[in-house]
Amino acid sequence: MSQYLRQLEVVIHEGRQTVSSKELSRRLGVTDSLVRKDLARLGLSGCAGVGFPCQELLSSIRKLLGIDSIWPVAVVGCGNLGRALIGYRGFSDRGFRIAAAFDLDPQLIGRHIGTATIEPFSQFASIVKAKGILLAALCVPAVAAQPTAERIIASGITGILNFAPVILDLPDRVSVAHVDFTIELEQLIFAVVQSKLDRL
Amino acid sequence: MSQYLRQLEVVIHEGRQTVSSKELSRRLGVTDSLVRKDLARLGLSGCAGVGFPCQELLSSIRKLLGIDSIWPVAVVGCGNLGRALIGYRGFSDRGFRIAAAFDLDPQLIGRHIGTATIEPFSQFASIVKAKGILLAALCVPAVAAQPTAERIIASGITGILNFAPVILDLPDRVSVAHVDFTIELEQLIFAVVQSKLDRL
DNA sequence: TAGATTGTTAATCGATTAACAATC
DNA sequence: TAGATTGTTAATCGATTAACAATC
């Protein structure tokens, strides 16, 4: 679905008013049938002979994905990775905002990065509650990931973007998305090796 | 497959010699049938009544994934994200090594981060060739991603881990893995919203 | 009307699962 | 032998595709 969004933005940028399932399918590398089926599943309909209205499609998908409003996100752990995330452009115009950043290290606390100031982790619960934050990006070392995750969900966080190379064991009511560079790299290598073998 | 590796490492860490498809399936949240089928597809076999030998399984999968040796990786772009990647622990013991880092900014060139020194991008081709690097992590701003990617594949890079929120258009012989925090976050939000709706 | 494109049905495909005889 | 677990077959499931009448 995110891919649909991205391509829609491109099409809109080109000044188009409508887009056909065929056009979208071409851009996404899938069949037009699938595009129509996907959009129908979301309850969206187009005009036979014309296509789908771009703007309506865009806002409908945004709404369905829950990104029609701006979600404040807390960054937990401000090492290299956490700081990179705080500085990451492209969140702001896509429905996210780094609303708070936390660390344990007294050396880091109080530092400004981008628009955020690093707060002591002890303040997590109160700040998160005050700002209505529901999502956290977990950027702590692997060993700290599980206990930190447990502590932050106790403060009402319901979604965690986990950057630690550890599988978190958390209650079902919490959603976890896992970003693991090692896995991504392994998959890349696998693809490279495969493609080499194919060419022999 | 990477998930298999991770779980195998856990099992081996516990001192076990063999592991059953049932045990692995439980850890991975799939069926035992699927585990056996996957392993069979890779040409690996276990012992009926006993299970699969952990060590053999581990090294076979490593070999199949192409990570039985250490792959040198070049980091291109040493902003927040690039530096985070260079400092990322956990690569070293999983078959990767950051072998070189590049940037355009004269301010950054010569700086040491972890074990790497930032080199001028103009030196890319020669250094990559000298060190036999085939993989690059692309950590440049979105607008620079496509031209930079074109330039680095001209130097013999065959696999790119792309961190820029842009879909790269490259020849088929090059493998690309795309890491996009925005997409990950959108998926997380979707899961959070879904789970909220489910509970109503 | 003619051309383009939708929404939907039926067919296909691949991946997953259940089941079980064979094996240790 | 009895218990555990494999390898494999046949059945199931879900997702994708092809096709086409209906619609603009």
CSV table of C-alpha atoms (C1' of nucleotides) in Angstrom, one decimal:
chain,number,residue,atom,x,y,z
A,1,MET,CA,0.0,0.0,0.0
A,2,SER,CA,2.8,2.4,0.8
A,3,GLN,CA,4.1,1.6,-2.7
A,4,TYR,CA,0.7,2.7,-4.1
A,5,LEU,CA,1.0,6.0,-2.2
A,6,ARG,CA,4.5,6.6,-3.5
A,7,GLN,CA,3.5,6.1,-7.1
A,8,LEU,CA,0.3,8.1,-6.7
A,9,GLU,CA,2.4,11.0,-5.5
A,10,VAL,CA,4.5,10.7,-8.6
A,11,VAL,CA,1.5,10.7,-10.9
A,12,ILE,CA,-0.1,13.6,-9.1
A,13,HIS,CA,3.2,15.5,-9.4
A,14,GLU,CA,3.0,15.0,-13.1
A,15,GLY,CA,-0.3,17.0,-13.0
A,16,ARG,CA,-2.5,14.1,-13.9
A,17,GLN,CA,-6.1,14.1,-12.6
A,18,THR,CA,-6.9,10.4,-13.1
A,19,VAL,CA,-4.8,7.2,-13.3
A,20,SER,CA,-5.8,3.8,-14.8
A,21,SER,CA,-5.2,0.5,-13.0
A,22,LYS,CA,-3.0,-0.3,-16.0
A,23,GLU,CA,-0.8,2.7,-15.5
A,24,LEU,CA,-0.4,1.9,-11.7
A,25,SER,CA,0.3,-1.7,-12.4
A,26,ARG,CA,3.0,-0.8,-14.8
A,27,ARG,CA,4.7,1.4,-12.3
A,28,LEU,CA,4.4,-1.2,-9.6
A,29,GLY,CA,5.4,-4.2,-11.6
A,30,VAL,CA,2.2,-6.1,-11.0
A,31,THR,CA,-0.9,-6.9,-13.1
A,32,ASP,CA,-3.8,-4.4,-13.6
A,33,SER,CA,-6.1,-7.0,-12.2
A,34,LEU,CA,-4.3,-7.0,-8.9
A,35,VAL,CA,-4.4,-3.2,-8.7
A,36,ARG,CA,-8.2,-3.2,-9.2
A,37,LYS,CA,-8.7,-5.9,-6.7
A,38,ASP,CA,-6.6,-4.1,-4.1
A,39,LEU,CA,-8.4,-0.9,-4.6
A,40,ALA,CA,-11.7,-2.6,-4.5
A,41,ARG,CA,-10.8,-4.3,-1.3
A,42,LEU,CA,-10.3,-0.9,0.2
A,43,GLY,CA,-13.7,0.1,-1.0
A,44,LEU,CA,-12.4,2.5,-3.6
A,45,SER,CA,-13.9,2.7,-7.0
A,46,GLY,CA,-12.9,4.2,-10.3
A,47,CYS,CA,-14.8,5.2,-13.4
A,48,ALA,CA,-15.0,2.7,-16.2
A,49,GLY,CA,-13.3,4.2,-19.3
A,50,VAL,CA,-11.6,6.9,-17.3
A,51,GLY,CA,-9.6,5.5,-14.4
A,52,PHE,CA,-9.3,6.4,-10.8
A,53,PRO,CA,-9.3,10.0,-9.5
A,54,CYS,CA,-5.7,10.5,-8.2
A,55,GLN,CA,-6.4,12.9,-5.3
A,56,GLU,CA,-9.3,10.9,-3.9
A,57,LEU,CA,-7.3,7.8,-4.2
A,58,LEU,CA,-4.4,9.4,-2.4
A,59,SER,CA,-6.4,10.7,0.5
A,60,SER,CA,-8.5,7.5,0.8
A,61,ILE,CA,-5.4,5.4,1.0
A,62,ARG,CA,-3.8,7.8,3.5
A,63,LYS,CA,-6.9,7.6,5.6
A,64,LEU,CA,-7.0,3.8,5.4
A,65,LEU,CA,-3.3,3.5,6.4
A,66,GLY,CA,-4.0,5.8,9.3
A,67,ILE,CA,-1.6,8.5,8.1
A,68,ASP,CA,-4.1,11.2,7.3
A,69,SER,CA,-3.0,12.9,10.5
A,70,ILE,CA,0.5,13.4,11.9
A,71,TRP,CA,1.7,10.8,14.3
A,72,PRO,CA,4.1,11.9,17.0
A,73,VAL,CA,7.0,9.4,17.4
A,74,ALA,CA,9.4,9.0,20.4
A,75,VAL,CA,12.9,7.9,19.7
A,76,VAL,CA,14.3,5.8,22.5
A,77,GLY,CA,18.1,5.6,22.5
A,78,CYS,CA,20.1,8.4,20.9
A,79,GLY,CA,23.3,6.7,19.8
A,80,ASN,CA,24.3,6.9,16.1
A,81,LEU,CA,21.2,5.3,14.9
A,82,GLY,CA,18.8,7.2,17.1
A,83,ARG,CA,20.4,10.5,16.0
A,84,ALA,CA,20.2,9.4,12.4
A,85,LEU,CA,16.5,8.8,12.8
A,86,ILE,CA,15.9,12.1,14.4
A,87,GLY,CA,17.7,13.9,11.6
A,88,TYR,CA,15.9,11.8,8.9
A,89,ARG,CA,14.1,14.1,6.6
A,90,GLY,CA,11.1,12.8,4.7
A,91,PHE,CA,9.2,11.8,7.8
A,92,SER,CA,7.7,15.3,8.2
A,93,ASP,CA,5.9,15.3,4.9
A,94,ARG,CA,4.7,11.7,5.2
A,95,GLY,CA,2.6,11.8,8.4
A,96,PHE,CA,5.3,11.5,11.1
A,97,ARG,CA,7.0,13.8,13.5
A,98,ILE,CA,9.8,13.0,15.9
A,99,ALA,CA,8.1,14.5,19.0
A,100,ALA,CA,10.6,13.4,21.7
A,101,ALA,CA,13.9,11.7,22.1
A,102,PHE,CA,15.3,9.9,25.1
A,103,ASP,CA,18.5,8.5,26.4
A,104,LEU,CA,20.1,7.3,29.7
A,105,ASP,CA,23.5,8.9,29.1
A,106,PRO,CA,23.7,12.2,31.1
A,107,GLN,CA,26.3,13.4,28.5
A,108,LEU,CA,23.6,13.3,25.8
A,109,ILE,CA,20.7,14.7,27.8
A,110,GLY,CA,19.8,18.2,26.9
A,111,ARG,CA,21.5,18.1,23.5
A,112,HIS,CA,19.5,19.4,20.6
A,113,ILE,CA,19.3,17.4,17.4
A,114,GLY,CA,17.2,18.8,14.6
A,115,THR,CA,14.1,20.0,16.3
A,116,ALA,CA,14.3,17.6,19.2
A,117,THR,CA,15.9,17.8,22.6
A,118,ILE,CA,17.2,14.7,24.3
A,119,GLU,CA,15.3,14.0,27.5
A,120,PRO,CA,16.2,11.6,30.3
A,121,PHE,CA,14.6,8.3,29.9
A,122,SER,CA,13.2,8.6,33.5
A,123,GLN,CA,10.9,11.2,32.1
A,124,PHE,CA,9.6,8.9,29.4
A,125,ALA,CA,6.2,8.0,30.8
A,126,SER,CA,5.2,11.6,31.7
A,127,ILE,CA,6.4,13.2,28.4
A,128,VAL,CA,4.8,10.5,26.3
A,129,LYS,CA,1.5,10.8,28.0
A,130,ALA,CA,1.6,14.6,27.9
A,131,LYS,CA,2.3,14.6,24.1
A,132,GLY,CA,-0.1,11.8,23.3
A,133,ILE,CA,2.7,9.7,21.7
A,134,LEU,CA,1.7,6.1,20.7
A,135,LEU,CA,4.7,5.1,18.6
A,136,ALA,CA,8.3,4.6,19.6
A,137,ALA,CA,11.4,3.9,17.6
A,138,LEU,CA,13.6,1.6,19.7
A,139,CYS,CA,17.3,2.4,19.0
A,140,VAL,CA,19.0,0.9,22.0
A,141,PRO,CA,21.7,-1.8,22.1
A,142,ALA,CA,20.5,-5.4,21.6
A,143,VAL,CA,20.8,-6.4,25.2
A,144,ALA,CA,18.7,-3.5,26.4
A,145,ALA,CA,16.0,-3.9,23.8
A,146,GLN,CA,13.6,-6.3,25.6
A,147,PRO,CA,13.6,-4.6,29.0
A,148,THR,CA,13.4,-1.2,27.5
A,149,ALA,CA,10.5,-2.3,25.3
A,150,GLU,CA,8.7,-3.6,28.3
A,151,ARG,CA,9.1,-0.4,30.1
A,152,ILE,CA,7.9,1.8,27.2
A,153,ILE,CA,4.8,-0.2,26.6
A,154,ALA,CA,3.9,0.2,30.2
A,155,SER,CA,3.7,3.9,29.4
A,156,GLY,CA,1.0,3.3,26.9
A,157,ILE,CA,3.1,2.9,23.7
A,158,THR,CA,1.2,0.6,21.3
A,159,GLY,CA,3.6,0.5,18.3
A,160,ILE,CA,7.3,-0.1,18.3
A,161,LEU,CA,9.7,0.2,15.4
A,162,ASN,CA,12.5,-2.0,16.6
A,163,PHE,CA,16.0,-1.4,15.3
A,164,ALA,CA,17.7,-3.8,17.6
A,165,PRO,CA,18.7,-7.2,16.2
A,166,VAL,CA,16.5,-9.0,18.7
A,167,ILE,CA,13.0,-10.4,18.4
A,168,LEU,CA,10.9,-8.8,21.0
A,169,ASP,CA,8.5,-10.8,23.1
A,170,LEU,CA,5.6,-8.5,23.8
A,171,PRO,CA,1.8,-8.8,24.4
A,172,ASP,CA,-0.4,-9.0,21.3
A,173,ARG,CA,-1.9,-5.6,21.8
A,174,VAL,CA,1.4,-4.1,20.9
A,175,SER,CA,2.4,-4.0,17.2
A,176,VAL,CA,6.1,-4.4,16.4
A,177,ALA,CA,7.8,-3.7,13.1
A,178,HIS,CA,11.3,-5.0,12.9
A,179,VAL,CA,14.2,-3.3,11.0
A,180,ASP,CA,17.3,-5.4,10.9
A,181,PHE,CA,20.1,-4.2,8.7
A,182,THR,CA,21.8,-7.6,9.0
A,183,ILE,CA,18.8,-9.4,7.6
A,184,GLU,CA,18.5,-6.8,4.8
A,185,LEU,CA,22.2,-7.2,3.9
A,186,GLU,CA,21.9,-11.0,4.0
A,187,GLN,CA,19.0,-10.9,1.6
A,188,LEU,CA,21.0,-8.6,-0.6
A,189,ILE,CA,23.9,-11.0,-0.6
A,190,PHE,CA,21.6,-13.8,-1.4
A,191,ALA,CA,20.3,-11.9,-4.4
A,192,VAL,CA,23.8,-11.1,-5.5
A,193,VAL,CA,25.0,-14.6,-5.2
A,194,GLN,CA,21.9,-16.0,-7.0
A,195,SER,CA,22.2,-13.6,-9.8
A,196,LYS,CA,25.9,-14.5,-10.2
A,197,LEU,CA,25.0,-18.2,-10.3
A,198,ASP,CA,22.2,-17.6,-12.8
A,199,ARG,CA,24.6,-16.1,-15.1
A,200,LEU,CA,27.0,-19.0,-15.1
B,1,MET,CA,16.2,-18.0,5.9
B,2,SER,CA,17.9,-15.3,8.0
B,3,GLN,CA,15.3,-16.0,10.7
B,4,TYR,CA,16.4,-19.7,10.6
B,5,LEU,CA,19.9,-18.6,11.2
B,6,ARG,CA,19.1,-16.5,14.1
B,7,GLN,CA,17.1,-19.2,15.8
B,8,LEU,CA,19.7,-21.8,15.1
B,9,GLU,CA,22.2,-19.5,16.8
B,10,VAL,CA,20.0,-19.4,19.9
B,11,VAL,CA,19.6,-23.1,20.0
B,12,ILE,CA,23.3,-23.7,19.6
B,13,HIS,CA,24.0,-21.2,22.3
B,14,GLU,CA,21.8,-23.3,24.6
B,15,GLY,CA,24.3,-26.1,24.0
B,16,ARG,CA,22.0,-28.4,21.9
B,17,GLN,CA,23.4,-30.7,19.4
B,18,THR,CA,20.3,-31.3,17.3
B,19,VAL,CA,17.0,-29.6,16.8
B,20,SER,CA,13.7,-30.9,15.6
B,21,SER,CA,11.6,-29.3,12.9
B,22,LYS,CA,8.9,-28.9,15.5
B,23,GLU,CA,11.2,-26.9,17.8
B,24,LEU,CA,12.3,-24.6,15.0
B,25,SER,CA,8.7,-24.2,13.8
B,26,ARG,CA,7.6,-23.2,17.3
B,27,ARG,CA,10.3,-20.6,17.5
B,28,LEU,CA,9.6,-19.2,14.1
B,29,GLY,CA,5.8,-19.3,14.4
B,30,VAL,CA,5.2,-21.6,11.5
B,31,THR,CA,4.4,-25.2,11.0
B,32,ASP,CA,6.8,-28.1,11.3
B,33,SER,CA,5.9,-29.2,7.8
B,34,LEU,CA,7.1,-25.9,6.4
B,35,VAL,CA,10.4,-26.1,8.2
B,36,ARG,CA,11.1,-29.6,6.9
B,37,LYS,CA,10.0,-28.5,3.4
B,38,ASP,CA,12.3,-25.4,3.5
B,39,LEU,CA,15.3,-27.4,4.7
B,40,ALA,CA,14.6,-30.1,2.2
B,41,ARG,CA,14.5,-27.5,-0.6
B,42,LEU,CA,18.0,-26.5,0.4
B,43,GLY,CA,19.1,-30.1,0.2
B,44,LEU,CA,19.6,-30.5,3.9
B,45,SER,CA,18.4,-33.6,5.7
B,46,GLY,CA,17.9,-34.6,9.3
B,47,CYS,CA,17.7,-37.9,11.1
B,48,ALA,CA,14.2,-39.4,11.7
B,49,GLY,CA,13.6,-39.7,15.4
B,50,VAL,CA,16.4,-37.3,16.3
B,51,GLY,CA,16.2,-34.1,14.4
B,52,PHE,CA,18.6,-31.9,12.5
B,53,PRO,CA,22.3,-31.5,13.5
B,54,CYS,CA,22.5,-27.8,14.6
B,55,GLN,CA,26.1,-27.1,13.5
B,56,GLU,CA,25.8,-28.6,10.1
B,57,LEU,CA,22.5,-26.8,9.5
B,58,LEU,CA,24.0,-23.5,10.5
B,59,SER,CA,27.0,-23.8,8.2
B,60,SER,CA,25.0,-25.2,5.4
B,61,ILE,CA,22.5,-22.3,5.5
B,62,ARG,CA,25.4,-19.8,5.9
B,63,LYS,CA,27.0,-21.2,2.8
B,64,LEU,CA,23.7,-21.2,0.8
B,65,LEU,CA,23.1,-17.6,1.8
B,66,GLY,CA,26.6,-16.7,0.7
B,67,ILE,CA,27.7,-15.5,4.1
B,68,ASP,CA,30.2,-18.2,4.9
B,69,SER,CA,32.9,-15.7,4.1
B,70,ILE,CA,33.2,-12.1,5.1
B,71,TRP,CA,31.8,-9.5,2.6
B,72,PRO,CA,33.5,-6.1,2.6
B,73,VAL,CA,30.9,-3.3,2.3
B,74,ALA,CA,31.4,0.3,1.3
B,75,VAL,CA,29.3,3.0,2.9
B,76,VAL,CA,28.5,5.8,0.5
B,77,GLY,CA,27.4,9.0,2.3
B,78,CYS,CA,28.5,9.6,5.8
B,79,GLY,CA,25.7,11.8,7.2
B,80,ASN,CA,23.9,10.7,10.3
B,81,LEU,CA,22.7,7.5,8.7
B,82,GLY,CA,26.0,6.5,7.1
B,83,ARG,CA,27.8,7.0,10.4
B,84,ALA,CA,25.2,5.0,12.3
B,85,LEU,CA,25.7,2.2,9.9
B,86,ILE,CA,29.5,2.3,10.2
B,87,GLY,CA,29.1,2.2,14.0
B,88,TYR,CA,26.5,-0.6,13.8
B,89,ARG,CA,27.8,-3.6,15.8
B,90,GLY,CA,26.6,-7.0,14.9
B,91,PHE,CA,27.7,-6.8,11.3
B,92,SER,CA,31.2,-8.2,12.2
B,93,ASP,CA,30.0,-11.4,13.6
B,94,ARG,CA,27.5,-12.1,10.9
B,95,GLY,CA,29.6,-12.0,7.8
B,96,PHE,CA,30.0,-8.3,7.0
B,97,ARG,CA,32.7,-5.8,7.4
B,98,ILE,CA,32.5,-2.1,6.7
B,99,ALA,CA,35.7,-1.9,4.6
B,100,ALA,CA,35.5,1.7,3.4
B,101,ALA,CA,33.4,4.9,3.8
B,102,PHE,CA,33.0,7.8,1.3
B,103,ASP,CA,31.6,11.3,1.3
B,104,LEU,CA,31.9,14.4,-0.8
B,105,ASP,CA,32.1,16.9,2.1
B,106,PRO,CA,35.7,18.0,2.7
B,107,GLN,CA,34.8,18.6,6.3
B,108,LEU,CA,34.2,14.9,6.8
B,109,ILE,CA,37.0,13.4,4.8
B,110,GLY,CA,39.8,12.0,6.9
B,111,ARG,CA,37.6,11.5,10.0
B,112,HIS,CA,37.8,8.2,11.7
B,113,ILE,CA,34.5,6.4,12.7
B,114,GLY,CA,34.9,3.1,14.3
B,115,THR,CA,37.5,1.3,12.3
B,116,ALA,CA,36.9,3.2,9.1
B,117,THR,CA,38.3,6.4,7.7
B,118,ILE,CA,36.1,8.6,5.5
B,119,GLU,CA,37.6,8.8,2.0
B,120,PRO,CA,36.8,11.3,-0.8
B,121,PHE,CA,34.2,9.9,-3.1
B,122,SER,CA,36.5,10.7,-6.0
B,123,GLN,CA,38.6,7.8,-4.8
B,124,PHE,CA,35.6,5.4,-4.9
B,125,ALA,CA,36.5,3.4,-8.0
B,126,SER,CA,40.1,2.8,-7.1
B,127,ILE,CA,39.6,1.9,-3.4
B,128,VAL,CA,36.6,-0.4,-4.2
B,129,LYS,CA,38.6,-2.2,-6.8
B,130,ALA,CA,41.7,-2.5,-4.6
B,131,LYS,CA,39.7,-3.9,-1.7
B,132,GLY,CA,37.5,-6.2,-3.8
B,133,ILE,CA,34.3,-4.6,-2.5
B,134,LEU,CA,31.1,-5.7,-4.2
B,135,LEU,CA,28.4,-4.3,-1.9
B,136,ALA,CA,27.6,-0.7,-1.1
B,137,ALA,CA,25.2,0.9,1.4
B,138,LEU,CA,23.8,4.0,-0.2
B,139,CYS,CA,23.2,6.6,2.5
B,140,VAL,CA,23.1,9.8,0.4
B,141,PRO,CA,20.2,12.3,0.2
B,142,ALA,CA,17.2,11.3,-1.9
B,143,VAL,CA,18.1,13.6,-4.8
B,144,ALA,CA,21.6,12.2,-5.1
B,145,ALA,CA,20.6,8.6,-4.9
B,146,GLN,CA,20.1,7.8,-8.5
B,147,PRO,CA,23.2,9.5,-10.0
B,148,THR,CA,25.4,8.2,-7.1
B,149,ALA,CA,24.0,4.7,-7.7
B,150,GLU,CA,24.9,4.9,-11.4
B,151,ARG,CA,28.3,6.0,-10.6
B,152,ILE,CA,29.1,3.3,-8.0
B,153,ILE,CA,27.8,0.5,-10.2
B,154,ALA,CA,30.2,1.7,-12.9
B,155,SER,CA,32.9,0.9,-10.4
B,156,GLY,CA,31.9,-2.8,-10.3
B,157,ILE,CA,29.5,-2.8,-7.3
B,158,THR,CA,26.9,-5.5,-7.9
B,159,GLY,CA,24.7,-5.1,-4.8
B,160,ILE,CA,23.2,-1.9,-3.2
B,161,LEU,CA,21.5,-1.5,0.1
B,162,ASN,CA,19.5,1.6,-0.6
B,163,PHE,CA,18.6,3.8,2.4
B,164,ALA,CA,17.3,6.7,0.3
B,165,PRO,CA,13.5,6.9,-0.1
B,166,VAL,CA,13.7,6.6,-3.9
B,167,ILE,CA,13.3,3.6,-6.1
B,168,LEU,CA,16.5,3.1,-8.1
B,169,ASP,CA,16.4,2.4,-11.7
B,170,LEU,CA,19.4,0.2,-12.5
B,171,PRO,CA,20.3,-2.7,-14.8
B,172,ASP,CA,19.2,-6.1,-13.9
B,173,ARG,CA,22.7,-7.4,-13.1
B,174,VAL,CA,22.7,-5.2,-10.0
B,175,SER,CA,20.7,-6.3,-7.0
B,176,VAL,CA,19.1,-3.7,-4.9
B,177,ALA,CA,17.6,-4.0,-1.4
B,178,HIS,CA,15.6,-1.1,-0.2
B,179,VAL,CA,15.4,0.1,3.4
B,180,ASP,CA,12.8,2.8,3.8
B,181,PHE,CA,12.0,3.9,7.3
B,182,THR,CA,8.9,5.7,6.1
B,183,ILE,CA,7.4,2.5,4.7
B,184,GLU,CA,8.3,0.6,7.8
B,185,LEU,CA,6.6,3.2,10.0
B,186,GLU,CA,3.6,3.3,7.7
B,187,GLN,CA,3.2,-0.5,8.1
B,188,LEU,CA,3.6,-0.1,11.8
B,189,ILE,CA,0.9,2.5,11.9
B,190,PHE,CA,-1.4,0.3,9.8
B,191,ALA,CA,-0.9,-2.6,12.2
B,192,VAL,CA,-1.6,-0.3,15.2
B,193,VAL,CA,-4.8,1.1,13.6
B,194,GLN,CA,-5.9,-2.4,12.6
B,195,SER,CA,-5.4,-3.8,16.0
B,196,LYS,CA,-7.3,-0.8,17.5
B,197,LEU,CA,-10.2,-1.4,15.1
B,198,ASP,CA,-10.2,-5.2,15.8
B,199,ARG,CA,-10.6,-4.5,19.5
B,200,LEU,CA,-13.7,-2.3,19.1
C,1,DT,C1',-20.9,4.9,-31.6
C,2,DA,C1',-16.0,3.4,-30.6
C,3,DG,C1',-12.4,3.2,-27.3
C,4,DA,C1',-10.9,2.7,-22.8
C,5,DT,C1',-11.3,1.0,-18.4
C,6,DT,C1',-13.8,-0.8,-14.6
C,7,DG,C1',-15.6,-4.6,-11.4
C,8,DT,C1',-16.1,-9.3,-11.0
C,9,DT,C1',-16.1,-14.1,-12.0
C,10,DA,C1',-13.7,-18.3,-12.9
C,11,DA,C1',-9.1,-20.4,-13.6
C,12,DT,C1',-4.4,-20.7,-12.2
C,13,DC,C1',-0.6,-20.8,-9.5
C,14,DG,C1',2.3,-21.3,-5.6
C,15,DA,C1',2.9,-21.7,-1.0
C,16,DT,C1',1.3,-23.8,3.2
C,17,DT,C1',-0.6,-27.5,5.8
C,18,DA,C1',-2.2,-32.1,7.3
C,19,DA,C1',-1.3,-36.7,7.4
C,20,DC,C1',1.3,-40.8,7.5
C,21,DA,C1',4.4,-44.5,6.1
C,22,DA,C1',9.4,-45.0,6.7
C,23,DT,C1',13.3,-44.5,9.7
C,24,DC,C1',16.2,-43.8,13.5
D,1,DT,C1',10.0,-52.7,20.8
D,2,DA,C1',8.1,-47.9,21.6
D,3,DG,C1',8.6,-43.1,20.9
D,4,DA,C1',10.1,-39.4,18.2
D,5,DT,C1',10.8,-37.3,14.0
D,6,DT,C1',11.8,-37.3,9.2
D,7,DG,C1',10.6,-36.9,4.1
D,8,DT,C1',6.9,-36.8,1.0
D,9,DT,C1',2.3,-37.0,-0.8
D,10,DA,C1',-2.2,-35.2,-1.4
D,11,DA,C1',-5.4,-31.6,0.2
D,12,DT,C1',-6.1,-26.9,1.3
D,13,DC,C1',-5.7,-22.2,1.2
D,14,DG,C1',-5.0,-17.6,-0.3
D,15,DA,C1',-3.3,-14.7,-3.6
D,16,DT,C1',-2.7,-13.6,-8.4
D,17,DT,C1',-4.2,-13.7,-13.1
D,18,DA,C1',-6.9,-13.9,-17.3
D,19,DA,C1',-11.0,-12.9,-19.3
D,20,DC,C1',-15.1,-10.4,-20.3
D,21,DA,C1',-19.6,-8.2,-19.8
D,22,DA,C1',-20.9,-3.7,-18.0
D,23,DT,C1',-20.0,1.1,-18.0
D,24,DC,C1',-18.4,5.7,-18.9
